[in-house]
Amino acid sequence: GESVGLHLPTLSVQEGDNSIINCAYSNSASDYFIWYKQESGKGPQFIIDIRSNMDKRQGQRVTVLLNKTVKHLSLQIAATQPGDSAVYFCAVYSGGYQKVTFGIGTKLQVIP
Amino acid sequence: ETGVTQTPRHLVMGMTNKKSLKCEQHLGHNAMYWYKQSAKKPLELMFVYSLEERVENNSVPSRFSPECPNSSHLFLHLHTLQPEDSALYLCASSQEYRNSPLHFGNGTRLTVT
């Protein structure tokens, strides 16, 4: 089965600094990866995704890096803002829309 | 607006009550899901419906009963729940193809007393 872990439960970052949130997975057949953001009182919100045929993908202020060799996924947020404060978790797909494993989540706290 | 609407947002029920959670998606998706989110645990898949047929029942106790009358609506019927069932229940939808992101509602916060 798939296990998905995160390296840190809580990450505190100064406003304006860059944030890096990590995720490790175990199934080498995993082929699609998503980062979600969950603010307090809300459901998870899609941020960015990446497929296994890529190792980097950029969005607006966010970058996802995929290292298939060590089965590691990271989310980088540039110039972190107070509105970025939330729980971030990864989702790892290992066989289509029914085979999704989620990480526990990292709580990002932005210090003004 | 997430495109996936869940009601109610909060629910308190006794162990002998019967209640239902409702989910509606406005995204034209053909797969819908119920997930359970408990503190410090990853999301747990409960049920998946694809084209209105249940394709996944992830060893969920029978006190949870899903219903999907059409591709836009999903219900979770609750009866004789236990206090450990208290959690955030999230509905999601997606397109039914291999790698498609889930779109979540804001959840129903359920407290069983």
mmCIF file with all atom_site columns, C-alpha atoms in Angstrom:
data_model
loop_
_atom_site.group_PDB
_atom_site.id
_atom_site.type_symbol
_atom_site.label_atom_id
_atom_site.label_alt_id
_atom_site.label_comp_id
_atom_site.label_asym_id
_atom_site.label_entity_id
_atom_site.label_seq_id
_atom_site.pdbx_PDB_ins_code
_atom_site.Cartn_x
_atom_site.Cartn_y
_atom_site.Cartn_z
_atom_site.occupancy
_atom_site.B_iso_or_equiv
_atom_site.pdbx_formal_charge
_atom_site.auth_seq_id
_atom_site.auth_comp_id
_atom_site.auth_asym_id
_atom_site.auth_atom_id
_atom_site.pdbx_PDB_model_num
ATOM 1   C CA . GLY A 1 1   ? 0.000   0.000  0.000   1.00 0.00 ? 1   GLY A CA 1
ATOM 2   C CA . GLU A 1 2   ? 0.914   3.646  -0.110  1.00 0.00 ? 2   GLU A CA 1
ATOM 3   C CA . SER A 1 3   ? 2.155   5.571  2.842   1.00 0.00 ? 3   SER A CA 1
ATOM 4   C CA . VAL A 1 4   ? 2.599   9.274  2.699   1.00 0.00 ? 4   VAL A CA 1
ATOM 5   C CA . GLY A 1 5   ? 4.462   11.252 5.298   1.00 0.00 ? 5   GLY A CA 1
ATOM 6   C CA . LEU A 1 6   ? 5.383   14.817 5.918   1.00 0.00 ? 6   LEU A CA 1
ATOM 7   C CA . HIS A 1 7   ? 8.627   15.945 7.418   1.00 0.00 ? 7   HIS A CA 1
ATOM 8   C CA . LEU A 1 8   ? 7.312   18.626 9.789   1.00 0.00 ? 8   LEU A CA 1
ATOM 9   C CA . PRO A 1 9   ? 3.925   19.046 11.467  1.00 0.00 ? 9   PRO A CA 1
ATOM 10  C CA . THR A 1 10  ? 4.322   22.815 11.861  1.00 0.00 ? 10  THR A CA 1
ATOM 11  C CA . LEU A 1 11  ? 6.381   25.345 9.920   1.00 0.00 ? 11  LEU A CA 1
ATOM 12  C CA . SER A 1 12  ? 6.791   28.955 11.047  1.00 0.00 ? 12  SER A CA 1
ATOM 13  C CA . VAL A 1 13  ? 8.007   31.412 8.434   1.00 0.00 ? 13  VAL A CA 1
ATOM 14  C CA . GLN A 1 14  ? 8.623   35.134 8.482   1.00 0.00 ? 14  GLN A CA 1
ATOM 15  C CA . GLU A 1 15  ? 6.425   37.110 6.117   1.00 0.00 ? 15  GLU A CA 1
ATOM 16  C CA . GLY A 1 16  ? 8.261   37.668 2.860   1.00 0.00 ? 16  GLY A CA 1
ATOM 17  C CA . ASP A 1 17  ? 10.485  34.613 3.221   1.00 0.00 ? 17  ASP A CA 1
ATOM 18  C CA . ASN A 1 18  ? 10.170  31.480 1.120   1.00 0.00 ? 18  ASN A CA 1
ATOM 19  C CA . SER A 1 19  ? 8.471   28.375 2.524   1.00 0.00 ? 19  SER A CA 1
ATOM 20  C CA . ILE A 1 20  ? 9.252   24.774 1.705   1.00 0.00 ? 20  ILE A CA 1
ATOM 21  C CA . ILE A 1 21  ? 6.880   21.972 2.651   1.00 0.00 ? 21  ILE A CA 1
ATOM 22  C CA . ASN A 1 22  ? 7.873   18.377 2.059   1.00 0.00 ? 22  ASN A CA 1
ATOM 23  C CA . CYS A 1 23  ? 6.143   15.094 1.425   1.00 0.00 ? 23  CYS A CA 1
ATOM 24  C CA . ALA A 1 24  ? 7.529   11.556 1.116   1.00 0.00 ? 24  ALA A CA 1
ATOM 25  C CA . TYR A 1 25  ? 5.757   8.656  -0.519  1.00 0.00 ? 25  TYR A CA 1
ATOM 26  C CA . SER A 1 26  ? 6.496   4.969  -0.752  1.00 0.00 ? 26  SER A CA 1
ATOM 27  C CA . ASN A 1 27  ? 4.945   3.581  -3.935  1.00 0.00 ? 27  ASN A CA 1
ATOM 28  C CA . SER A 1 28  ? 7.252   3.880  -6.932  1.00 0.00 ? 28  SER A CA 1
ATOM 29  C CA . ALA A 1 29  ? 4.234   3.386  -9.227  1.00 0.00 ? 29  ALA A CA 1
ATOM 30  C CA . SER A 1 30  ? 2.705   6.677  -8.048  1.00 0.00 ? 30  SER A CA 1
ATOM 31  C CA . ASP A 1 31  ? 2.132   8.813  -11.097 1.00 0.00 ? 31  ASP A CA 1
ATOM 32  C CA . TYR A 1 32  ? 0.236   11.942 -10.117 1.00 0.00 ? 32  TYR A CA 1
ATOM 33  C CA . PHE A 1 33  ? 0.702   14.312 -7.218  1.00 0.00 ? 33  PHE A CA 1
ATOM 34  C CA . ILE A 1 34  ? -1.285  17.239 -5.880  1.00 0.00 ? 34  ILE A CA 1
ATOM 35  C CA . TRP A 1 35  ? -0.764  19.842 -3.200  1.00 0.00 ? 35  TRP A CA 1
ATOM 36  C CA . TYR A 1 36  ? -3.802  21.097 -1.322  1.00 0.00 ? 36  TYR A CA 1
ATOM 37  C CA . LYS A 1 37  ? -4.244  24.050 1.004   1.00 0.00 ? 37  LYS A CA 1
ATOM 38  C CA . GLN A 1 38  ? -6.790  23.901 3.796   1.00 0.00 ? 38  GLN A CA 1
ATOM 39  C CA . GLU A 1 39  ? -7.671  27.054 5.687   1.00 0.00 ? 39  GLU A CA 1
ATOM 40  C CA . SER A 1 40  ? -9.452  26.928 8.997   1.00 0.00 ? 40  SER A CA 1
ATOM 41  C CA . GLY A 1 41  ? -13.144 26.123 8.584   1.00 0.00 ? 41  GLY A CA 1
ATOM 42  C CA . LYS A 1 42  ? -12.809 25.308 4.903   1.00 0.00 ? 42  LYS A CA 1
ATOM 43  C CA . GLY A 1 43  ? -12.300 22.285 2.729   1.00 0.00 ? 43  GLY A CA 1
ATOM 44  C CA . PRO A 1 44  ? -9.035  21.484 0.949   1.00 0.00 ? 44  PRO A CA 1
ATOM 45  C CA . GLN A 1 45  ? -8.309  23.702 -2.019  1.00 0.00 ? 45  GLN A CA 1
ATOM 46  C CA . PHE A 1 46  ? -6.267  22.601 -5.038  1.00 0.00 ? 46  PHE A CA 1
ATOM 47  C CA . ILE A 1 47  ? -2.986  24.495 -5.385  1.00 0.00 ? 47  ILE A CA 1
ATOM 48  C CA . ILE A 1 48  ? -0.874  22.749 -7.977  1.00 0.00 ? 48  ILE A CA 1
ATOM 49  C CA . ASP A 1 49  ? -0.321  19.316 -9.444  1.00 0.00 ? 49  ASP A CA 1
ATOM 50  C CA . ILE A 1 50  ? 2.466   17.450 -11.193 1.00 0.00 ? 50  ILE A CA 1
ATOM 51  C CA . ARG A 1 51  ? 2.632   14.240 -13.185 1.00 0.00 ? 51  ARG A CA 1
ATOM 52  C CA . SER A 1 52  ? 5.383   11.702 -12.910 1.00 0.00 ? 52  SER A CA 1
ATOM 53  C CA . ASN A 1 53  ? 6.842   12.584 -16.299 1.00 0.00 ? 53  ASN A CA 1
ATOM 54  C CA . MET A 1 54  ? 7.860   15.981 -14.901 1.00 0.00 ? 54  MET A CA 1
ATOM 55  C CA . ASP A 1 55  ? 10.195  16.999 -12.095 1.00 0.00 ? 55  ASP A CA 1
ATOM 56  C CA . LYS A 1 56  ? 9.177   20.633 -11.683 1.00 0.00 ? 56  LYS A CA 1
ATOM 57  C CA . ARG A 1 57  ? 6.108   22.722 -12.228 1.00 0.00 ? 57  ARG A CA 1
ATOM 58  C CA . GLN A 1 58  ? 5.499   26.359 -11.436 1.00 0.00 ? 58  GLN A CA 1
ATOM 59  C CA . GLY A 1 59  ? 2.397   28.317 -10.637 1.00 0.00 ? 59  GLY A CA 1
ATOM 60  C CA . GLN A 1 60  ? 1.778   31.736 -9.243  1.00 0.00 ? 60  GLN A CA 1
ATOM 61  C CA . ARG A 1 61  ? 4.269   32.027 -6.347  1.00 0.00 ? 61  ARG A CA 1
ATOM 62  C CA . VAL A 1 62  ? 4.290   28.242 -5.955  1.00 0.00 ? 62  VAL A CA 1
ATOM 63  C CA . THR A 1 63  ? 6.599   25.577 -7.312  1.00 0.00 ? 63  THR A CA 1
ATOM 64  C CA . VAL A 1 64  ? 6.280   21.826 -6.937  1.00 0.00 ? 64  VAL A CA 1
ATOM 65  C CA . LEU A 1 65  ? 9.366   19.644 -7.208  1.00 0.00 ? 65  LEU A CA 1
ATOM 66  C CA . LEU A 1 66  ? 9.216   15.902 -7.710  1.00 0.00 ? 66  LEU A CA 1
ATOM 67  C CA . ASN A 1 67  ? 12.160  13.605 -7.067  1.00 0.00 ? 67  ASN A CA 1
ATOM 68  C CA . LYS A 1 68  ? 11.090  10.136 -8.123  1.00 0.00 ? 68  LYS A CA 1
ATOM 69  C CA . THR A 1 69  ? 14.435  8.619  -7.228  1.00 0.00 ? 69  THR A CA 1
ATOM 70  C CA . VAL A 1 70  ? 13.953  9.271  -3.528  1.00 0.00 ? 70  VAL A CA 1
ATOM 71  C CA . LYS A 1 71  ? 10.151  9.463  -3.723  1.00 0.00 ? 71  LYS A CA 1
ATOM 72  C CA . HIS A 1 72  ? 9.999   12.996 -2.449  1.00 0.00 ? 72  HIS A CA 1
ATOM 73  C CA . LEU A 1 73  ? 7.697   15.884 -3.261  1.00 0.00 ? 73  LEU A CA 1
ATOM 74  C CA . SER A 1 74  ? 8.030   19.467 -2.142  1.00 0.00 ? 74  SER A CA 1
ATOM 75  C CA . LEU A 1 75  ? 5.989   22.638 -2.328  1.00 0.00 ? 75  LEU A CA 1
ATOM 76  C CA . GLN A 1 76  ? 7.805   25.940 -2.409  1.00 0.00 ? 76  GLN A CA 1
ATOM 77  C CA . ILE A 1 77  ? 5.939   29.163 -1.714  1.00 0.00 ? 77  ILE A CA 1
ATOM 78  C CA . ALA A 1 78  ? 7.744   32.351 -2.660  1.00 0.00 ? 78  ALA A CA 1
ATOM 79  C CA . ALA A 1 79  ? 7.403   35.548 -0.634  1.00 0.00 ? 79  ALA A CA 1
ATOM 80  C CA . THR A 1 80  ? 5.103   33.961 1.925   1.00 0.00 ? 80  THR A CA 1
ATOM 81  C CA . GLN A 1 81  ? 2.151   36.122 2.931   1.00 0.00 ? 81  GLN A CA 1
ATOM 82  C CA . PRO A 1 82  ? -0.204  36.012 5.938   1.00 0.00 ? 82  PRO A CA 1
ATOM 83  C CA . GLY A 1 83  ? -2.907  34.640 3.642   1.00 0.00 ? 83  GLY A CA 1
ATOM 84  C CA . ASP A 1 84  ? -0.731  31.586 3.081   1.00 0.00 ? 84  ASP A CA 1
ATOM 85  C CA . SER A 1 85  ? -1.291  30.480 6.673   1.00 0.00 ? 85  SER A CA 1
ATOM 86  C CA . ALA A 1 86  ? -3.069  27.143 6.430   1.00 0.00 ? 86  ALA A CA 1
ATOM 87  C CA . VAL A 1 87  ? -2.522  23.399 6.533   1.00 0.00 ? 87  VAL A CA 1
ATOM 88  C CA . TYR A 1 88  ? -0.874  22.029 3.402   1.00 0.00 ? 88  TYR A CA 1
ATOM 89  C CA . PHE A 1 89  ? -1.008  18.379 2.440   1.00 0.00 ? 89  PHE A CA 1
ATOM 90  C CA . CYS A 1 90  ? -0.025  16.277 -0.491  1.00 0.00 ? 90  CYS A CA 1
ATOM 91  C CA . ALA A 1 91  ? -2.115  13.735 -2.350  1.00 0.00 ? 91  ALA A CA 1
ATOM 92  C CA . VAL A 1 92  ? -0.446  10.838 -4.135  1.00 0.00 ? 92  VAL A CA 1
ATOM 93  C CA . TYR A 1 93  ? -2.184  8.906  -6.896  1.00 0.00 ? 93  TYR A CA 1
ATOM 94  C CA . SER A 1 94  ? -1.181  5.289  -7.463  1.00 0.00 ? 94  SER A CA 1
ATOM 95  C CA . GLY A 1 95  ? -3.736  3.910  -9.865  1.00 0.00 ? 95  GLY A CA 1
ATOM 96  C CA . GLY A 1 96  ? -6.334  6.424  -10.880 1.00 0.00 ? 96  GLY A CA 1
ATOM 97  C CA . TYR A 1 97  ? -8.979  8.441  -9.168  1.00 0.00 ? 97  TYR A CA 1
ATOM 98  C CA . GLN A 1 98  ? -9.826  5.783  -6.640  1.00 0.00 ? 98  GLN A CA 1
ATOM 99  C CA . LYS A 1 99  ? -6.294  5.166  -5.382  1.00 0.00 ? 99  LYS A CA 1
ATOM 100 C CA . VAL A 1 100 ? -5.349  8.392  -3.671  1.00 0.00 ? 100 VAL A CA 1
ATOM 101 C CA . THR A 1 101 ? -3.353  8.617  -0.447  1.00 0.00 ? 101 THR A CA 1
ATOM 102 C CA . PHE A 1 102 ? -3.157  11.840 1.523   1.00 0.00 ? 102 PHE A CA 1
ATOM 103 C CA . GLY A 1 103 ? -0.474  13.136 3.822   1.00 0.00 ? 103 GLY A CA 1
ATOM 104 C CA . ILE A 1 104 ? -1.302  14.264 7.352   1.00 0.00 ? 104 ILE A CA 1
ATOM 105 C CA . GLY A 1 105 ? -0.544  17.900 6.638   1.00 0.00 ? 105 GLY A CA 1
ATOM 106 C CA . THR A 1 106 ? 1.904   20.629 7.640   1.00 0.00 ? 106 THR A CA 1
ATOM 107 C CA . LYS A 1 107 ? 0.572   23.703 9.353   1.00 0.00 ? 107 LYS A CA 1
ATOM 108 C CA . LEU A 1 108 ? 2.204   26.817 7.937   1.00 0.00 ? 108 LEU A CA 1
ATOM 109 C CA . GLN A 1 109 ? 2.279   29.793 10.269  1.00 0.00 ? 109 GLN A CA 1
ATOM 110 C CA . VAL A 1 110 ? 3.315   33.127 8.801   1.00 0.00 ? 110 VAL A CA 1
ATOM 111 C CA . ILE A 1 111 ? 4.841   35.560 11.253  1.00 0.00 ? 111 ILE A CA 1
ATOM 112 C CA . PRO A 1 112 ? 4.096   39.197 10.328  1.00 0.00 ? 112 PRO A CA 1
ATOM 113 C CA . GLU B 2 1   ? -17.364 29.419 -4.007  1.00 0.00 ? 1   GLU B CA 1
ATOM 114 C CA . THR B 2 2   ? -15.855 25.974 -4.393  1.00 0.00 ? 2   THR B CA 1
ATOM 115 C CA . GLY B 2 3   ? -18.310 24.483 -6.860  1.00 0.00 ? 3   GLY B CA 1
ATOM 116 C CA . VAL B 2 4   ? -19.104 21.810 -4.286  1.00 0.00 ? 4   VAL B CA 1
ATOM 117 C CA . THR B 2 5   ? -21.693 22.769 -1.678  1.00 0.00 ? 5   THR B CA 1
ATOM 118 C CA . GLN B 2 6   ? -22.256 20.862 1.543   1.00 0.00 ? 6   GLN B CA 1
ATOM 119 C CA . THR B 2 7   ? -25.058 21.255 4.049   1.00 0.00 ? 7   THR B CA 1
ATOM 120 C CA . PRO B 2 8   ? -25.321 21.578 6.937   1.00 0.00 ? 8   PRO B CA 1
ATOM 121 C CA . ARG B 2 9   ? -21.973 23.140 7.895   1.00 0.00 ? 9   ARG B CA 1
ATOM 122 C CA . HIS B 2 10  ? -22.345 21.988 11.484  1.00 0.00 ? 10  HIS B CA 1
ATOM 123 C CA . LEU B 2 11  ? -24.358 19.152 12.994  1.00 0.00 ? 11  LEU B CA 1
ATOM 124 C CA . VAL B 2 12  ? -24.734 17.960 16.555  1.00 0.00 ? 12  VAL B CA 1
ATOM 125 C CA . MET B 2 13  ? -26.583 14.712 17.015  1.00 0.00 ? 13  MET B CA 1
ATOM 126 C CA . GLY B 2 14  ? -27.223 12.178 19.700  1.00 0.00 ? 14  GLY B CA 1
ATOM 127 C CA . MET B 2 15  ? -26.310 8.555  19.254  1.00 0.00 ? 15  MET B CA 1
ATOM 128 C CA . THR B 2 16  ? -29.926 7.553  18.621  1.00 0.00 ? 16  THR B CA 1
ATOM 129 C CA . ASN B 2 17  ? -30.652 10.229 16.026  1.00 0.00 ? 17  ASN B CA 1
ATOM 130 C CA . LYS B 2 18  ? -30.934 9.877  12.279  1.00 0.00 ? 18  LYS B CA 1
ATOM 131 C CA . LYS B 2 19  ? -29.616 12.680 10.118  1.00 0.00 ? 19  LYS B CA 1
ATOM 132 C CA . SER B 2 20  ? -28.390 13.203 6.560   1.00 0.00 ? 20  SER B CA 1
ATOM 133 C CA . LEU B 2 21  ? -25.552 15.182 5.053   1.00 0.00 ? 21  LEU B CA 1
ATOM 134 C CA . LYS B 2 22  ? -26.060 16.671 1.636   1.00 0.00 ? 22  LYS B CA 1
ATOM 135 C CA . CYS B 2 23  ? -23.603 17.501 -1.127  1.00 0.00 ? 23  CYS B CA 1
ATOM 136 C CA . GLU B 2 24  ? -24.162 19.146 -4.484  1.00 0.00 ? 24  GLU B CA 1
ATOM 137 C CA . GLN B 2 25  ? -21.577 19.773 -7.179  1.00 0.00 ? 25  GLN B CA 1
ATOM 138 C CA . HIS B 2 26  ? -21.896 22.320 -9.975  1.00 0.00 ? 26  HIS B CA 1
ATOM 139 C CA . LEU B 2 27  ? -18.770 21.335 -11.895 1.00 0.00 ? 27  LEU B CA 1
ATOM 140 C CA . GLY B 2 28  ? -20.166 18.775 -14.308 1.00 0.00 ? 28  GLY B CA 1
ATOM 141 C CA . HIS B 2 29  ? -18.082 16.023 -12.741 1.00 0.00 ? 29  HIS B CA 1
ATOM 142 C CA . ASN B 2 30  ? -19.100 12.392 -12.906 1.00 0.00 ? 30  ASN B CA 1
ATOM 143 C CA . ALA B 2 31  ? -17.474 11.019 -9.749  1.00 0.00 ? 31  ALA B CA 1
ATOM 144 C CA . MET B 2 32  ? -18.337 11.971 -6.175  1.00 0.00 ? 32  MET B CA 1
ATOM 145 C CA . TYR B 2 33  ? -16.733 11.020 -2.880  1.00 0.00 ? 33  TYR B CA 1
ATOM 146 C CA . TRP B 2 34  ? -17.216 11.085 0.859   1.00 0.00 ? 34  TRP B CA 1
ATOM 147 C CA . TYR B 2 35  ? -14.120 11.559 2.985   1.00 0.00 ? 35  TYR B CA 1
ATOM 148 C CA . LYS B 2 36  ? -13.717 11.653 6.766   1.00 0.00 ? 36  LYS B CA 1
ATOM 149 C CA . GLN B 2 37  ? -11.190 14.070 8.254   1.00 0.00 ? 37  GLN B CA 1
ATOM 150 C CA . SER B 2 38  ? -10.138 13.579 11.868  1.00 0.00 ? 38  SER B CA 1
ATOM 151 C CA . ALA B 2 39  ? -7.565  15.583 13.780  1.00 0.00 ? 39  ALA B CA 1
ATOM 152 C CA . LYS B 2 40  ? -3.954  14.631 13.026  1.00 0.00 ? 40  LYS B CA 1
ATOM 153 C CA . LYS B 2 41  ? -4.967  11.897 10.614  1.00 0.00 ? 41  LYS B CA 1
ATOM 154 C CA . PRO B 2 42  ? -4.916  11.833 6.837   1.00 0.00 ? 42  PRO B CA 1
ATOM 155 C CA . LEU B 2 43  ? -8.126  12.014 4.885   1.00 0.00 ? 43  LEU B CA 1
ATOM 156 C CA . GLU B 2 44  ? -9.956  8.703  4.943   1.00 0.00 ? 44  GLU B CA 1
ATOM 157 C CA . LEU B 2 45  ? -11.904 7.672  1.876   1.00 0.00 ? 45  LEU B CA 1
ATOM 158 C CA . MET B 2 46  ? -15.361 6.376  2.739   1.00 0.00 ? 46  MET B CA 1
ATOM 159 C CA . PHE B 2 47  ? -17.276 6.020  -0.502  1.00 0.00 ? 47  PHE B CA 1
ATOM 160 C CA . VAL B 2 48  ? -16.856 6.678  -4.204  1.00 0.00 ? 48  VAL B CA 1
ATOM 161 C CA . TYR B 2 49  ? -19.644 6.990  -6.718  1.00 0.00 ? 49  TYR B CA 1
ATOM 162 C CA . SER B 2 50  ? -18.948 7.008  -10.421 1.00 0.00 ? 50  SER B CA 1
ATOM 163 C CA . LEU B 2 51  ? -21.784 7.702  -12.817 1.00 0.00 ? 51  LEU B CA 1
ATOM 164 C CA . GLU B 2 52  ? -24.160 7.197  -9.879  1.00 0.00 ? 52  GLU B CA 1
ATOM 165 C CA . GLU B 2 53  ? -22.890 3.717  -9.083  1.00 0.00 ? 53  GLU B CA 1
ATOM 166 C CA . ARG B 2 54  ? -20.979 2.995  -5.905  1.00 0.00 ? 54  ARG B CA 1
ATOM 167 C CA . VAL B 2 55  ? -17.531 1.802  -6.902  1.00 0.00 ? 55  VAL B CA 1
ATOM 168 C CA . GLU B 2 56  ? -15.814 1.925  -3.541  1.00 0.00 ? 56  GLU B CA 1
ATOM 169 C CA . ASN B 2 57  ? -16.938 1.183  -0.025  1.00 0.00 ? 57  ASN B CA 1
ATOM 170 C CA . ASN B 2 58  ? -13.875 1.475  2.120   1.00 0.00 ? 58  ASN B CA 1
ATOM 171 C CA . SER B 2 59  ? -14.870 -0.807 5.003   1.00 0.00 ? 59  SER B CA 1
ATOM 172 C CA . VAL B 2 60  ? -17.190 1.792  6.419   1.00 0.00 ? 60  VAL B CA 1
ATOM 173 C CA . PRO B 2 61  ? -19.590 0.749  9.229   1.00 0.00 ? 61  PRO B CA 1
ATOM 174 C CA . SER B 2 62  ? -23.180 0.255  8.158   1.00 0.00 ? 62  SER B CA 1
ATOM 175 C CA . ARG B 2 63  ? -24.299 3.159  10.341  1.00 0.00 ? 63  ARG B CA 1
ATOM 176 C CA . PHE B 2 64  ? -23.092 5.294  7.411   1.00 0.00 ? 64  PHE B CA 1
ATOM 177 C CA . SER B 2 65  ? -25.254 4.883  4.314   1.00 0.00 ? 65  SER B CA 1
ATOM 178 C CA . PRO B 2 66  ? -24.530 6.812  1.102   1.00 0.00 ? 66  PRO B CA 1
ATOM 179 C CA . GLU B 2 67  ? -26.954 7.695  -1.629  1.00 0.00 ? 67  GLU B CA 1
ATOM 180 C CA . CYS B 2 68  ? -26.271 9.175  -5.055  1.00 0.00 ? 68  CYS B CA 1
ATOM 181 C CA . PRO B 2 69  ? -29.532 9.930  -6.891  1.00 0.00 ? 69  PRO B CA 1
ATOM 182 C CA . ASN B 2 70  ? -27.761 11.655 -9.810  1.00 0.00 ? 70  ASN B CA 1
ATOM 183 C CA . SER B 2 71  ? -24.305 12.826 -10.810 1.00 0.00 ? 71  SER B CA 1
ATOM 184 C CA . SER B 2 72  ? -24.739 16.186 -9.072  1.00 0.00 ? 72  SER B CA 1
ATOM 185 C CA . HIS B 2 73  ? -26.032 15.111 -5.684  1.00 0.00 ? 73  HIS B CA 1
ATOM 186 C CA . LEU B 2 74  ? -24.660 12.924 -2.929  1.00 0.00 ? 74  LEU B CA 1
ATOM 187 C CA . PHE B 2 75  ? -26.038 12.159 0.505   1.00 0.00 ? 75  PHE B CA 1
ATOM 188 C CA . LEU B 2 76  ? -24.647 10.497 3.595   1.00 0.00 ? 76  LEU B CA 1
ATOM 189 C CA . HIS B 2 77  ? -27.321 9.082  5.864   1.00 0.00 ? 77  HIS B CA 1
ATOM 190 C CA . LEU B 2 78  ? -26.318 8.711  9.493   1.00 0.00 ? 78  LEU B CA 1
ATOM 191 C CA . HIS B 2 79  ? -27.927 6.580  12.192  1.00 0.00 ? 79  HIS B CA 1
ATOM 192 C CA . THR B 2 80  ? -26.920 5.322  15.629  1.00 0.00 ? 80  THR B CA 1
ATOM 193 C CA . LEU B 2 81  ? -23.524 6.946  15.418  1.00 0.00 ? 81  LEU B CA 1
ATOM 194 C CA . GLN B 2 82  ? -20.797 6.704  18.038  1.00 0.00 ? 82  GLN B CA 1
ATOM 195 C CA . PRO B 2 83  ? -18.842 9.567  19.634  1.00 0.00 ? 83  PRO B CA 1
ATOM 196 C CA . GLU B 2 84  ? -15.734 8.482  17.698  1.00 0.00 ? 84  GLU B CA 1
ATOM 197 C CA . ASP B 2 85  ? -17.610 9.329  14.503  1.00 0.00 ? 85  ASP B CA 1
ATOM 198 C CA . SER B 2 86  ? -17.273 13.000 15.374  1.00 0.00 ? 86  SER B CA 1
ATOM 199 C CA . ALA B 2 87  ? -15.185 14.524 12.582  1.00 0.00 ? 87  ALA B CA 1
ATOM 200 C CA . LEU B 2 88  ? -15.273 16.747 9.532   1.00 0.00 ? 88  LEU B CA 1
ATOM 201 C CA . TYR B 2 89  ? -17.032 15.021 6.649   1.00 0.00 ? 89  TYR B CA 1
ATOM 202 C CA . LEU B 2 90  ? -15.913 16.217 3.266   1.00 0.00 ? 90  LEU B CA 1
ATOM 203 C CA . CYS B 2 91  ? -17.594 15.724 -0.053  1.00 0.00 ? 91  CYS B CA 1
ATOM 204 C CA . ALA B 2 92  ? -15.534 15.899 -3.230  1.00 0.00 ? 92  ALA B CA 1
ATOM 205 C CA . SER B 2 93  ? -16.048 15.501 -6.935  1.00 0.00 ? 93  SER B CA 1
ATOM 206 C CA . SER B 2 94  ? -13.811 14.850 -9.924  1.00 0.00 ? 94  SER B CA 1
ATOM 207 C CA . GLN B 2 95  ? -13.869 13.754 -13.490 1.00 0.00 ? 95  GLN B CA 1
ATOM 208 C CA . GLU B 2 96  ? -13.695 10.010 -13.842 1.00 0.00 ? 96  GLU B CA 1
ATOM 209 C CA . TYR B 2 97  ? -10.411 9.559  -15.568 1.00 0.00 ? 97  TYR B CA 1
ATOM 210 C CA . ARG B 2 98  ? -7.062  8.370  -14.430 1.00 0.00 ? 98  ARG B CA 1
ATOM 211 C CA . ASN B 2 99  ? -5.505  11.453 -12.928 1.00 0.00 ? 99  ASN B CA 1
ATOM 212 C CA . SER B 2 100 ? -7.977  14.139 -12.080 1.00 0.00 ? 100 SER B CA 1
ATOM 213 C CA . PRO B 2 101 ? -7.873  16.435 -9.047  1.00 0.00 ? 101 PRO B CA 1
ATOM 214 C CA . LEU B 2 102 ? -10.521 16.300 -6.382  1.00 0.00 ? 102 LEU B CA 1
ATOM 215 C CA . HIS B 2 103 ? -12.604 19.380 -5.723  1.00 0.00 ? 103 HIS B CA 1
ATOM 216 C CA . PHE B 2 104 ? -13.784 19.546 -2.141  1.00 0.00 ? 104 PHE B CA 1
ATOM 217 C CA . GLY B 2 105 ? -16.665 21.198 -0.375  1.00 0.00 ? 105 GLY B CA 1
ATOM 218 C CA . ASN B 2 106 ? -16.175 22.976 2.932   1.00 0.00 ? 106 ASN B CA 1
ATOM 219 C CA . GLY B 2 107 ? -17.388 20.000 4.897   1.00 0.00 ? 107 GLY B CA 1
ATOM 220 C CA . THR B 2 108 ? -19.886 19.243 7.637   1.00 0.00 ? 108 THR B CA 1
ATOM 221 C CA . ARG B 2 109 ? -18.489 19.396 11.161  1.00 0.00 ? 109 ARG B CA 1
ATOM 222 C CA . LEU B 2 110 ? -20.254 16.525 12.940  1.00 0.00 ? 110 LEU B CA 1
ATOM 223 C CA . THR B 2 111 ? -20.368 16.144 16.704  1.00 0.00 ? 111 THR B CA 1
ATOM 224 C CA . VAL B 2 112 ? -21.934 13.029 18.175  1.00 0.00 ? 112 VAL B CA 1
ATOM 225 C CA . THR B 2 113 ? -22.958 13.362 21.813  1.00 0.00 ? 113 THR B CA 1
#
